[in-house]
CSV table of C-alpha atoms in Angstrom, one decimal:
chain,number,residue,atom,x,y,z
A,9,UNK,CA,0.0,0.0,0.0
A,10,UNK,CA,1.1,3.5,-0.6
A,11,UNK,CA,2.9,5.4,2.0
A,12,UNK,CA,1.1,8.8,2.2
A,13,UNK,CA,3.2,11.7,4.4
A,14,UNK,CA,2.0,14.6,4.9
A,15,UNK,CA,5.0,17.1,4.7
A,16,UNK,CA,4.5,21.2,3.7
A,17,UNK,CA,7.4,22.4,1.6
A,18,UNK,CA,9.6,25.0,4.2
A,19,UNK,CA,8.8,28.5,3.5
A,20,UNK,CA,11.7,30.5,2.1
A,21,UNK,CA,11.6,33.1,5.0
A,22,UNK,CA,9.4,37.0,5.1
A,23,UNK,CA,10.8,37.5,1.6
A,24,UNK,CA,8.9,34.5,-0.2
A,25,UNK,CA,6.7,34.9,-2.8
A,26,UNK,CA,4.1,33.1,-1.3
A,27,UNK,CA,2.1,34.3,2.6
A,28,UNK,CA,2.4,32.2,5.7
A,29,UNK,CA,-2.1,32.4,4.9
A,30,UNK,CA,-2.1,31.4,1.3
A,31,UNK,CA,0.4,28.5,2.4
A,32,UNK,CA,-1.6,27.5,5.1
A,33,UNK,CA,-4.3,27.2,2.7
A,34,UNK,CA,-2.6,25.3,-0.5
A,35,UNK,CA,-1.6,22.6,2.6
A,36,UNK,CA,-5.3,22.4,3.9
A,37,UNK,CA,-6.2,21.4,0.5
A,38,UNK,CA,-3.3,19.3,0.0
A,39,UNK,CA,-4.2,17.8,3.7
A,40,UNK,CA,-8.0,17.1,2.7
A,41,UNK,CA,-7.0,15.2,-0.8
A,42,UNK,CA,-4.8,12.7,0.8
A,43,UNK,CA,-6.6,11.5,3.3
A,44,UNK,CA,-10.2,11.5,1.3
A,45,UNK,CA,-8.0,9.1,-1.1
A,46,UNK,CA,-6.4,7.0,1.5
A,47,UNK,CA,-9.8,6.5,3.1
A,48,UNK,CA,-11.5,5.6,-0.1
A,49,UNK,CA,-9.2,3.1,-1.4
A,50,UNK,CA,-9.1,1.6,2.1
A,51,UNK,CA,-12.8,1.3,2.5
A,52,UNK,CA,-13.3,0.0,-1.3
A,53,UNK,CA,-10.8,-3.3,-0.9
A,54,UNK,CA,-12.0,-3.8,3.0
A,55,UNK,CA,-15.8,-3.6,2.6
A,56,UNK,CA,-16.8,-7.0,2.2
A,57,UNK,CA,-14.1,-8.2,5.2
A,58,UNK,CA,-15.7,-5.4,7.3
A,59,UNK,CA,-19.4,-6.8,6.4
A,60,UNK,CA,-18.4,-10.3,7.2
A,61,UNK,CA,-16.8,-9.8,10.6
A,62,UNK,CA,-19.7,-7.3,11.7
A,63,UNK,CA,-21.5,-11.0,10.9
A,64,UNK,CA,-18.6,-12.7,13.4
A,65,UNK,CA,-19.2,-9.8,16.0
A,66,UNK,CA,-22.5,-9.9,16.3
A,67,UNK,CA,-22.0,-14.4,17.0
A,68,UNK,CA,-20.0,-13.4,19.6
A,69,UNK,CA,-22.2,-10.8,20.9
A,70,UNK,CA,-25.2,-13.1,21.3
A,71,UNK,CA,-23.2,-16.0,22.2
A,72,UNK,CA,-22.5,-13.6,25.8
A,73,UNK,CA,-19.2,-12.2,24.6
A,74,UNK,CA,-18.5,-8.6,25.4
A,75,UNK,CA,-15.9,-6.3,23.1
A,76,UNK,CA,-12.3,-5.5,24.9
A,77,UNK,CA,-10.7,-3.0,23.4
A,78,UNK,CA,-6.7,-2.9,24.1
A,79,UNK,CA,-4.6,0.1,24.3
A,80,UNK,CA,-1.4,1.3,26.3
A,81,UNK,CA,-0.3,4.0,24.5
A,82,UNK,CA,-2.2,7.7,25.1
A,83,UNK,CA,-2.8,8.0,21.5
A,84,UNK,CA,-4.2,4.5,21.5
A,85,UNK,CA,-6.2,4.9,24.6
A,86,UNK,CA,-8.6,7.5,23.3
A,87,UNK,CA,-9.9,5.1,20.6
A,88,UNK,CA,-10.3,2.2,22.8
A,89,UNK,CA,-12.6,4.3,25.1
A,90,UNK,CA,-14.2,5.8,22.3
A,91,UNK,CA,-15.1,2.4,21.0
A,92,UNK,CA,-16.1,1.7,24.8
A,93,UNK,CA,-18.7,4.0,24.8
A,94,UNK,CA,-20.0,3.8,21.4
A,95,UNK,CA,-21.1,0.5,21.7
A,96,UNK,CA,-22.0,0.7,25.4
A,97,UNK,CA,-24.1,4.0,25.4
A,98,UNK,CA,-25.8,3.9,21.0
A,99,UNK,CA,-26.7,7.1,20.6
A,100,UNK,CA,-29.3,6.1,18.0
A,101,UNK,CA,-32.5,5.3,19.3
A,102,UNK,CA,-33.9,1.6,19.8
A,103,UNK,CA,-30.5,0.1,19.1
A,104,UNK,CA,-29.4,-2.3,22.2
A,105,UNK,CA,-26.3,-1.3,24.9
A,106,UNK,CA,-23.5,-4.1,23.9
A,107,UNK,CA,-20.9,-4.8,26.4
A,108,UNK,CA,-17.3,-3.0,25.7
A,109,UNK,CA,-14.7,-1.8,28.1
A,110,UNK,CA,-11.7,-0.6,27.0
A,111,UNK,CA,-8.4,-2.2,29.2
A,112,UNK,CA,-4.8,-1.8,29.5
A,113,UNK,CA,-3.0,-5.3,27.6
A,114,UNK,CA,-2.0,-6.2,30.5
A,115,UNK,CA,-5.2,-7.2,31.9
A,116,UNK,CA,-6.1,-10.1,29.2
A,117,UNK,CA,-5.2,-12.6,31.7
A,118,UNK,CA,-7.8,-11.7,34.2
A,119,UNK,CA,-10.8,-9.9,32.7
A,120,UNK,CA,-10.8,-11.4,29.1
A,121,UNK,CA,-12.7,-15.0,28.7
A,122,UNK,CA,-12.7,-16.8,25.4
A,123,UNK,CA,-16.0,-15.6,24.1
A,124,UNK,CA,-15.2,-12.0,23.8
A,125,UNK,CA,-14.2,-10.0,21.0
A,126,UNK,CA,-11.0,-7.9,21.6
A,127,UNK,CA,-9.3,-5.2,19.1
A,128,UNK,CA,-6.4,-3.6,19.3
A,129,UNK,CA,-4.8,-0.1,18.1
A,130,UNK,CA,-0.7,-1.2,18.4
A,131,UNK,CA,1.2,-3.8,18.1
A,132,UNK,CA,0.8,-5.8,21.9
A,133,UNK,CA,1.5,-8.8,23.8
A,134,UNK,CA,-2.3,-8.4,24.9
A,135,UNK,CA,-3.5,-9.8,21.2
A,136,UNK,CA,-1.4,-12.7,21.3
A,137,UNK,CA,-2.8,-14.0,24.4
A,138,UNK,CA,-6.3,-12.8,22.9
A,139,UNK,CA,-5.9,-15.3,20.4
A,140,UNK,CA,-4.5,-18.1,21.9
A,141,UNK,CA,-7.5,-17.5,24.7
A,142,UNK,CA,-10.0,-18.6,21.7
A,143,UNK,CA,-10.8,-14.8,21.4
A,144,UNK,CA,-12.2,-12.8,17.8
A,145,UNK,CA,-9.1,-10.4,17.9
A,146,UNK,CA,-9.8,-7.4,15.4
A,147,UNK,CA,-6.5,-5.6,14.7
A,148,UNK,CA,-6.9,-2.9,12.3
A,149,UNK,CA,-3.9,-2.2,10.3
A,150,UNK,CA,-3.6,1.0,8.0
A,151,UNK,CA,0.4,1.8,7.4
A,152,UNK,CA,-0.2,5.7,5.2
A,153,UNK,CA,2.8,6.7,7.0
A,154,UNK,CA,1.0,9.6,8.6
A,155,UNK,CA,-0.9,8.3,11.8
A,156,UNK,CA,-3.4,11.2,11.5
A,157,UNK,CA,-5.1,9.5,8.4
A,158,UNK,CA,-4.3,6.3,9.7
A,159,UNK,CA,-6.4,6.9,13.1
A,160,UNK,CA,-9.2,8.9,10.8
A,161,UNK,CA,-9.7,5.7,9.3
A,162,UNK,CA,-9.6,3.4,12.0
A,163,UNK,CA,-12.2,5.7,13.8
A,164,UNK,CA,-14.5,5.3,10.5
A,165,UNK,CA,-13.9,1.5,10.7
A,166,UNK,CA,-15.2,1.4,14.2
A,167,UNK,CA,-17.9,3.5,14.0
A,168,UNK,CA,-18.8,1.6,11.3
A,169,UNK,CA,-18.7,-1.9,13.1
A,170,UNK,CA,-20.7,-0.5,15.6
A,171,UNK,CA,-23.8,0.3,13.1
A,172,UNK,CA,-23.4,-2.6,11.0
A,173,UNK,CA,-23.6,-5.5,14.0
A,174,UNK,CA,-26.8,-4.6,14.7
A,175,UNK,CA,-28.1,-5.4,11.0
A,176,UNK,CA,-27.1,-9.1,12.3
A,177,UNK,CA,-28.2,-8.9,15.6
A,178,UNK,CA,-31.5,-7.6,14.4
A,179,UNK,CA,-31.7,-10.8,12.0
A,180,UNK,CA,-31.0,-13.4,14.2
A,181,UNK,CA,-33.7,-16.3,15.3
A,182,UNK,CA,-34.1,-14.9,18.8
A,183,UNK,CA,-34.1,-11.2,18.1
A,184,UNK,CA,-37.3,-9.1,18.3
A,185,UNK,CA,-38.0,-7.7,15.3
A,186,UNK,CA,-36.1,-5.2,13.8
A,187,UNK,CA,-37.5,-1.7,13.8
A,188,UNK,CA,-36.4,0.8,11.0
A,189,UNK,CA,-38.0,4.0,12.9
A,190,UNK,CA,-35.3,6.0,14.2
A,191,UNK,CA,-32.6,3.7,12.8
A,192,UNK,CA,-33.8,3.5,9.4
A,193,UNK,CA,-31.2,5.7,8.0
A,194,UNK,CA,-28.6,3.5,9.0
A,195,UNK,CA,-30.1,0.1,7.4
A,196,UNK,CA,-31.9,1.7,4.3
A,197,UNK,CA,-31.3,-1.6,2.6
A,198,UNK,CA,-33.1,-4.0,5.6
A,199,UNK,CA,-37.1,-3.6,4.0
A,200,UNK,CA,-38.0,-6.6,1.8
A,201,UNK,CA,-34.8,-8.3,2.5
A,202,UNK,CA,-35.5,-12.2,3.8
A,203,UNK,CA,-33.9,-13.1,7.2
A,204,UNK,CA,-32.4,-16.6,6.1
A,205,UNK,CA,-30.3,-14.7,2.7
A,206,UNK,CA,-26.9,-14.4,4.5
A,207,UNK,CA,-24.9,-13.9,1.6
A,208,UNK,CA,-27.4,-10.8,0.3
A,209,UNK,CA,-27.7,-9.6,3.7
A,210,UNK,CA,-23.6,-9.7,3.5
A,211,UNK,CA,-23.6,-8.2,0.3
A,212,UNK,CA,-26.3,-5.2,1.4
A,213,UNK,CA,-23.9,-4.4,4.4
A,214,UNK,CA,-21.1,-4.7,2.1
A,215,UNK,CA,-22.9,-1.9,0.3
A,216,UNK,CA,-23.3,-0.3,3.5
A,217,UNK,CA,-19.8,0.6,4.3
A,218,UNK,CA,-19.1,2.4,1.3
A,219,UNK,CA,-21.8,4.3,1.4
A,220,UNK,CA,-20.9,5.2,4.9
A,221,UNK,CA,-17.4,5.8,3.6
A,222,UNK,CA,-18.5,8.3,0.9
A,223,UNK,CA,-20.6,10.1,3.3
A,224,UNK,CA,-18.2,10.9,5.6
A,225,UNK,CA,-15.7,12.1,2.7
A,226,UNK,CA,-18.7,13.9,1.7
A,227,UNK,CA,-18.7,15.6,5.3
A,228,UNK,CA,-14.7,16.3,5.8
A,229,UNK,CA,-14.7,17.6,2.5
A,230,UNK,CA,-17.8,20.2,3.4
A,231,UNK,CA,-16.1,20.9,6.8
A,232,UNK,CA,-12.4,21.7,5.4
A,233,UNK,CA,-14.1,24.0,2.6
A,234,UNK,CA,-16.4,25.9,4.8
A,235,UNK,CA,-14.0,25.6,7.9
A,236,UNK,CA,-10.4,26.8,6.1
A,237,UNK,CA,-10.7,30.1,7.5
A,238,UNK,CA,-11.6,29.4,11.1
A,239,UNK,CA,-8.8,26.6,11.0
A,240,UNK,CA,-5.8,29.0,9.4
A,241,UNK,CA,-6.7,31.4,12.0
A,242,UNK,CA,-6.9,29.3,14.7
A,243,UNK,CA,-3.8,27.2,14.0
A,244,UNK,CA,-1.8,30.8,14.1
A,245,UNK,CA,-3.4,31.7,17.2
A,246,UNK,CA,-2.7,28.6,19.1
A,247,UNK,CA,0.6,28.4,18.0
A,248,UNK,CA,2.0,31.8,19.0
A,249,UNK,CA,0.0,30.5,22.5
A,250,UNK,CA,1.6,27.5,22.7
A,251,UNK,CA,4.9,29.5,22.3
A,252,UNK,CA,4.8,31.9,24.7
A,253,UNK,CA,4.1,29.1,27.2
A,254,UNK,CA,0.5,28.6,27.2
A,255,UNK,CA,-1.8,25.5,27.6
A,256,UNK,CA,-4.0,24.2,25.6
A,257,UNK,CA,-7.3,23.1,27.8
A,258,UNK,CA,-9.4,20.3,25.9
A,259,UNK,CA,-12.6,19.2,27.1
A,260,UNK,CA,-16.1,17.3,25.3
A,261,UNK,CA,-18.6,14.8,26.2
A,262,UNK,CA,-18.9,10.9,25.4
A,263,UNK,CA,-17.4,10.7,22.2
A,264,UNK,CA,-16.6,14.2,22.1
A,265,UNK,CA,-14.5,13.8,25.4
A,266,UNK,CA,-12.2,10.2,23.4
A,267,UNK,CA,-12.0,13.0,20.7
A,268,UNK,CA,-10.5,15.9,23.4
A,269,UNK,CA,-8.2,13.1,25.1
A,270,UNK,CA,-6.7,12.0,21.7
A,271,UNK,CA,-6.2,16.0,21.0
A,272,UNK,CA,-4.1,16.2,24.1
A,273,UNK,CA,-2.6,12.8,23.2
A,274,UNK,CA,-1.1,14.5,19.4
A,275,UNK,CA,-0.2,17.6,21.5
A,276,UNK,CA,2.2,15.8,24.3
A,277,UNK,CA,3.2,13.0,21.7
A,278,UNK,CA,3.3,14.2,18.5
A,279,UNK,CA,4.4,12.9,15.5
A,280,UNK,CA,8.3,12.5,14.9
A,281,UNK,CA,9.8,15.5,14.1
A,282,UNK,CA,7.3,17.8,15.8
A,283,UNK,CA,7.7,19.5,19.8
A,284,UNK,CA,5.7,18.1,22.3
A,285,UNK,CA,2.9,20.9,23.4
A,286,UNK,CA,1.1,21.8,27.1
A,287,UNK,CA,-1.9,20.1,26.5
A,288,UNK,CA,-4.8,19.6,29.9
A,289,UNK,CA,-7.4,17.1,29.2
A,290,UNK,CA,-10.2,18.0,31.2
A,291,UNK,CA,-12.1,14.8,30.7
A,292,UNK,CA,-9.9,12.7,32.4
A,293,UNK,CA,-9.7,12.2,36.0
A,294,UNK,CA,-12.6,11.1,37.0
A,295,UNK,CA,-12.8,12.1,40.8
A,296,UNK,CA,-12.8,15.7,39.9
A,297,UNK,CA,-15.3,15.1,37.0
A,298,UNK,CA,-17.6,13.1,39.5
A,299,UNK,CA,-16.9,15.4,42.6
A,300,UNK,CA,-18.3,18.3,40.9
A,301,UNK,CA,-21.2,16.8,39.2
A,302,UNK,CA,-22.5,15.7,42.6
A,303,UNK,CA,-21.9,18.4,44.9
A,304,UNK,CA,-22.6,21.1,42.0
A,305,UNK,CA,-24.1,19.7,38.8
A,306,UNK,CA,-22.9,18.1,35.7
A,307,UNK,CA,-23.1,21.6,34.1
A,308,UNK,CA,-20.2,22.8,35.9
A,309,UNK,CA,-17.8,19.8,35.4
A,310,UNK,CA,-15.6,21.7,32.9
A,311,UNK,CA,-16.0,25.4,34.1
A,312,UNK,CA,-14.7,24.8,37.7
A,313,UNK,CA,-11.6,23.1,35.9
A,314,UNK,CA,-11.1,26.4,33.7
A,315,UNK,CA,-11.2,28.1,36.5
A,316,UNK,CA,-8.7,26.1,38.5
A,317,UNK,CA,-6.0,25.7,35.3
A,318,UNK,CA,-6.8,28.7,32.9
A,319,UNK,CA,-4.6,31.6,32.4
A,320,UNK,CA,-5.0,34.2,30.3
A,321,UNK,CA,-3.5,33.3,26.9
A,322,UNK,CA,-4.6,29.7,27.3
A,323,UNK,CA,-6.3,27.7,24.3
A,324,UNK,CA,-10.0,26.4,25.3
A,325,UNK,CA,-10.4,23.7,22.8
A,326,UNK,CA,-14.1,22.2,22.6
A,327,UNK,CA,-15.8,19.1,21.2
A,328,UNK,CA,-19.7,19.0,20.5
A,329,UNK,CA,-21.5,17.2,18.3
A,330,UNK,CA,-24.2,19.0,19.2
A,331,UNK,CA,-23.1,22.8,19.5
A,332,UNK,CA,-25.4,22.9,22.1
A,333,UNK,CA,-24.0,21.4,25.6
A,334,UNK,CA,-24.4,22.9,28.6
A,335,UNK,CA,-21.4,22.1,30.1
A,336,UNK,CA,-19.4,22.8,27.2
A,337,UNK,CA,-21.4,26.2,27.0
A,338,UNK,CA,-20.6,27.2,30.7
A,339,UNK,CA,-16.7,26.5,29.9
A,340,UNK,CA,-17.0,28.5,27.3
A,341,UNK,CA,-18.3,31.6,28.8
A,342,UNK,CA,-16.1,31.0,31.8
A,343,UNK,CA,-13.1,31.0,29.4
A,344,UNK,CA,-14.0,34.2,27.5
A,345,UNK,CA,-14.4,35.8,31.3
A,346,UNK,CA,-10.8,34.5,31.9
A,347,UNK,CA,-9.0,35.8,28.8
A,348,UNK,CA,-8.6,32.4,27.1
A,349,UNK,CA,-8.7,32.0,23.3
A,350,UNK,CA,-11.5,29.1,22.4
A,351,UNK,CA,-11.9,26.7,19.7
A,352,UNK,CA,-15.1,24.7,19.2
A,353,UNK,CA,-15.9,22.0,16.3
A,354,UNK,CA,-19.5,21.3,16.8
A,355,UNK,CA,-21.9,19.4,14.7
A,356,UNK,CA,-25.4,19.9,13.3
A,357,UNK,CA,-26.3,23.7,12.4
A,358,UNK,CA,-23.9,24.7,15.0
A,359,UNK,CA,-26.2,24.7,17.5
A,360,UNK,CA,-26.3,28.2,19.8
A,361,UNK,CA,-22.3,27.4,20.0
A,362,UNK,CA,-22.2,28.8,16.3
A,363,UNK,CA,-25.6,31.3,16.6
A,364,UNK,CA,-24.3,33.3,19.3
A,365,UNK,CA,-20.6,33.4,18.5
A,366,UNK,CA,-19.5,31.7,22.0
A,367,UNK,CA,-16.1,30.5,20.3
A,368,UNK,CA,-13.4,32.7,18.8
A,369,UNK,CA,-13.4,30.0,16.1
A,370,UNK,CA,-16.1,27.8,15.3
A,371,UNK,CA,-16.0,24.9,12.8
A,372,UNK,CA,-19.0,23.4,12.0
A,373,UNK,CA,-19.5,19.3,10.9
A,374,UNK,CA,-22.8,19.7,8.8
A,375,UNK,CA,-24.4,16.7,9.4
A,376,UNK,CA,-27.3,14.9,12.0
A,377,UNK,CA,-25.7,12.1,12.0
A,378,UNK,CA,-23.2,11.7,14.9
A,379,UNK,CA,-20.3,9.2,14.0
A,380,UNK,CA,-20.2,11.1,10.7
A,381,UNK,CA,-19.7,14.2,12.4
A,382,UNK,CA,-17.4,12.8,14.9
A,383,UNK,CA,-15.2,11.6,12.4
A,384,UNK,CA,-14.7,14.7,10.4
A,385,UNK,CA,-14.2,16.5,13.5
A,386,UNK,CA,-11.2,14.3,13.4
A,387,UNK,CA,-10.0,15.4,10.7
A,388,UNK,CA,-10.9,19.1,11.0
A,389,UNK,CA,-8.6,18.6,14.8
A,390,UNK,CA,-5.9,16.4,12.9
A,391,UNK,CA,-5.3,19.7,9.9
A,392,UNK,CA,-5.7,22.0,12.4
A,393,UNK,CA,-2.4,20.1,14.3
A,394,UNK,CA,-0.7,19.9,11.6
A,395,UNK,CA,-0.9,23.7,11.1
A,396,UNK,CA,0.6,24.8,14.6
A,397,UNK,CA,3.5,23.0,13.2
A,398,UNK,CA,4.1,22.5,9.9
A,399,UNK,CA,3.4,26.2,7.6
């Protein structure tokens, strides 16, 4: 498979022909091309694979197994919760809570039986013993040579998985019948099909994923083009920040808070070649998140932290699908109070993130449908990374 690396040609100094903006932009296009390729030629050769293990997952599933998904690494460890609470907490309505956790490999030994299903982001010890348990061990591998696309596409592939299992957990002997009602957008091919044609359920699922895959190109390409501005601006902002010492402060909800831990994960440990950043996830210890939502309200959770860590000059960076979460709102408006430059990627219309301007820079993910948005929030975050470094 072709290597893909995303690289900007070094600017020839104050002199050059071409501005630190208009580079910016010619590499956000440059950015969006690669990975919309890489992602569609992925997709194309995996699609049936993908179809036939949703089939596998959904065995194990209804056989009592539960998903483990394995990470040690930071960078890893924000798509093994993600996948956690994807499949534990559906955010479409109707579709049933499935079992996931996601563990250090370490703990295969004692919290992994042989009916579960465990996937892993890295290379580990963990997926050996997995396998040699009697597990289903799902390994994605995507080698682009940039592990920004590479993790786009993995993120895709699990999202994916999660919609997809329920087509066979819907169709199985025991199952209640399925209901399209809220869910029909996700299984537009499931009306008139027969419950015992495997292979065309397979192939419909098959068809599925790609048209999953082209709608979430669809929607990075629609949040680069109407987000360039917002990004270039931000991207300058944050980095001057970052170099006169400040912090960036990342915070979200559910998804939204995997997608602010693996933001802090690419600013401590970034790719090779690139400074490690201040970065504060405000999503992750879990005894300040739970002490303030019971003695004050889950509202709060993220405002009382800006005001314990901000400083004026910090970098509020904030994940909504929704553009409209009250927490995220507060921490916003606390922020602003405090002096701190803010960053939102919200879904949807924008929600009242967007209408009333709460963010210095607002990108907006143009879609209803949450994993879609979710993933080209990834990608808006992964360009806008690439910026504080590379122009």
């Amino acid at each position: 498979m072709a290597r893909l690396v995303v690289r900007a040609d070094p600017l020839a100094g104050d002199d050059a022909a071409v501005s630190r903006p208009a580079a910016a932009l010619g590499l956000v296009d440059e950015l969006l091309e690669r990975r919309l390729a890489a992602a569609e030629r992925y997709f194309e050769a995996e699609a049936d694979a993908i179809a036939r293990l949703c089939r596998e997952m959904a065995g194990r599933f209804a056989g009592g197994g539960r998903l483990v998904a394995l990470a040690g690494s930071p960078v890893a460890s924000s798509d093994a919760r993600h996948v956690a609470v994807e499949f534990v907490h559906p955010v479409i309505v109707g579709k049933r809570a499935l079992p996931a956790l996601a563990l250090e490999p370490s703990a295969v030994g004692l919290n992994v039986d042989a009916a579960d299903i465990v996937m892993g982001f890295e290379p580990s010890p963990g997926l050996e013993a997995a396998r040699e348990r009697g597990c289903l061990v799902v390994a994605p591998h995507v080698e682009l040579g940039d592990p920004f696309v590479e993790q786009e596409i993995v993120e895709t592939l699990y999202h994916v998985l999660w919609e997809l299992v329920h087509v066979f957990l819907d169709r199985r002997p025991d199952a209640r019948a399925p209901d399209p009602g809220a869910s029909a957008f996700l299984y537009p091919f499931l009306s008139g099909q027969r419950a015992d044609d495997e292979e065309a359920v397979i192939a419909d699922v098959r068809a599925s994923v790609l048209m999953k895959a082209r709608e979430v190109g669809d929607l990075r390409r629609q949040t680069i083009d109407e987000g360039r501005p917002a990004l270039v601006a931000a991207a300058a902002a944050t980095r001057a920040a970052l170099e006169a010492g400040a912090t960036v402060l990342a915070l979200g909800n559910g998804g939204s808070a995997t997608d602010a831990m693996d933001a802090v994960a690419d600013l401590r440990h970034p790719p090779a070649g690139w400074p490690a950043r201040r970065a504060l996830d405000l999503t992750g210890d879990p005894a300040i998140l739970t002490a303030i939502a019971n003695d004050i309200g889950t509202e709060a959770v993220f405002s009382r932290q800006v005001i314990a860590y901000g400083r004026p000059g910090d970098v509020l960076l904030c994940f909504t699908t929704s553009g409209n979460s009250g927490n995220v709102i507060a921490a916003l408006a606390e922020g602003r109070r405090r002096g701190l430059r803010s960053i939102a990627f919200v879904g949807y219309d924008g929600g009242q993130i967007a209408a009333d301007g709460l963010a210095d820079d607002v990108v907006v993910s143009r879609s209803q449908h949450i994993p879609r948005i979710q993933e080209a929030q990834a990608t808006a975050w992964h360009v806008l990374r690439t910026l504080i470094e590379e122009p």
